[in-house]
Amino acid sequence: DTTRVSGTIPRLFAQLSALDECVFSSTLVSGDVTDVRSIVPPQLRLFDVSLSKFSGTIPSDWKPAKIKQFSVQSTLVSGTIPPIMGEWPLLLTLDLAGAKLSG
């Protein structure tokens, strides 16, 4: 079931020094994943917007230092899977199923 949480992730989230998980799965939250660097703090280890209204492309030069889990499953995220994702140092779980990605 989708919760009624909607809107976009505020840029203020990037300033939350204690935030290490960002989970908006199964919500009506929207946004452009292209701007992910401006909405998530550098210490983030979990980013999950699966089954949400997120769209855009994953930045081809984004290399988060601490992300362990990243999910854009069943979103409108599209484009090519950036090769740099293979260089994310701590990535353990990557879920791109159902997104409009290629590569």
C-alpha positions as a printed NumPy array, in Angstrom:
array([[  0.   ,   0.   ,   0.   ],
       [  1.139,   3.496,  -0.795],
       [  1.134,   5.935,   2.105],
       [ -0.251,   9.423,   1.666],
       [  3.098,  11.11 ,   2.198],
       [  3.651,  13.324,  -0.835],
       [  5.701,  16.238,  -2.082],
       [  9.434,  16.44 ,  -2.581],
       [ 12.366,  15.734,  -0.277],
       [ 13.44 ,  19.118,   1.118],
       [ 17.021,  20.242,   0.466],
       [ 17.253,  20.684,   4.241],
       [ 17.776,  16.912,   4.472],
       [ 21.33 ,  17.389,   3.147],
       [ 22.121,  19.383,   6.297],
       [ 20.884,  16.77 ,   8.773],
       [ 24.13 ,  15.458,  10.219],
       [ 22.499,  12.533,  12.06 ],
       [ 20.482,  11.324,   9.051],
       [ 21.921,   8.094,   7.685],
       [ 18.798,   6.549,   6.128],
       [ 16.386,   8.099,   3.637],
       [ 13.409,   5.802,   2.984],
       [ 10.42 ,   7.047,   1.033],
       [  9.38 ,   3.739,  -0.498],
       [  5.7  ,   3.176,  -1.264],
       [  4.882,   6.881,  -0.986],
       [  3.745,   9.615,  -3.329],
       [  7.017,  11.496,  -2.777],
       [  8.427,  12.832,  -6.021],
       [ 11.629,  14.441,  -7.114],
       [ 14.437,  14.294,  -9.593],
       [ 17.105,  11.769,  -8.684],
       [ 19.468,  13.9  , -10.788],
       [ 19.515,  16.302,  -7.8  ],
       [ 20.28 ,  13.559,  -5.283],
       [ 23.519,  15.201,  -4.146],
       [ 21.628,  18.304,  -3.049],
       [ 19.014,  16.406,  -1.014],
       [ 20.995,  13.708,   0.79 ],
       [ 23.751,  14.194,   3.355],
       [ 27.217,  12.766,   2.642],
       [ 26.991,  10.247,   5.519],
       [ 23.835,   8.612,   4.092],
       [ 24.072,   4.808,   3.899],
       [ 20.544,   3.932,   2.736],
       [ 18.584,   5.656,  -0.048],
       [ 15.281,   3.979,  -0.905],
       [ 12.633,   5.7  ,  -3.006],
       [ 11.248,   2.483,  -4.479],
       [  7.596,   2.52 ,  -5.551],
       [  7.539,   6.329,  -5.408],
       [  7.162,   9.077,  -8.002],
       [ 10.893,   9.776,  -8.373],
       [ 12.17 ,  10.412, -11.898],
       [ 15.256,  11.72 , -13.679],
       [ 18.627,  10.107, -14.254],
       [ 21.26 ,   8.868, -11.816],
       [ 24.161,  11.349, -12.006],
       [ 27.023,   9.888, -14.035],
       [ 29.648,  11.432, -11.746],
       [ 28.039,  10.749,  -8.346],
       [ 30.151,   8.554,  -6.09 ],
       [ 28.638,   8.527,  -2.598],
       [ 31.183,   7.548,   0.026],
       [ 28.891,   5.682,   2.426],
       [ 25.852,   4.364,   0.495],
       [ 25.356,   0.666,   1.259],
       [ 21.81 ,   0.307,  -0.12 ],
       [ 20.345,   2.176,  -3.081],
       [ 16.886,   1.504,  -4.488],
       [ 14.906,   3.221,  -7.221],
       [ 12.809,   0.102,  -7.879],
       [  9.586,   0.7  ,  -9.822],
       [ 10.128,   4.446, -10.213],
       [ 10.281,   6.688, -13.266],
       [ 14.074,   6.928, -13.019],
       [ 15.417,   6.45 , -16.542],
       [ 18.528,   6.606, -18.695],
       [ 21.738,   4.653, -18.608],
       [ 23.097,   2.998, -15.477],
       [ 26.237,   5.022, -14.768],
       [ 29.415,   2.906, -14.841],
       [ 30.65 ,   4.798, -11.767],
       [ 28.077,   2.89 ,  -9.693],
       [ 30.49 ,  -0.037,  -9.886],
       [ 32.958,   2.115,  -7.965],
       [ 30.668,   2.992,  -5.059],
       [ 32.968,   1.805,  -2.253],
       [ 30.443,   0.388,   0.257],
       [ 27.499,  -0.579,  -1.98 ],
       [ 26.003,  -3.924,  -0.964],
       [ 22.427,  -3.746,  -2.297],
       [ 21.363,  -2.141,  -5.565],
       [ 17.729,  -2.402,  -6.683],
       [ 16.897,  -0.923, -10.08 ],
       [ 14.133,  -3.396, -10.993],
       [ 11.173,  -1.838, -12.73 ],
       [ 12.927,   1.494, -13.348],
       [ 13.412,   2.619, -16.943],
       [ 17.179,   2.085, -16.921],
       [ 19.475,   0.495, -19.47 ],
       [ 23.109,  -0.483, -19.586]])
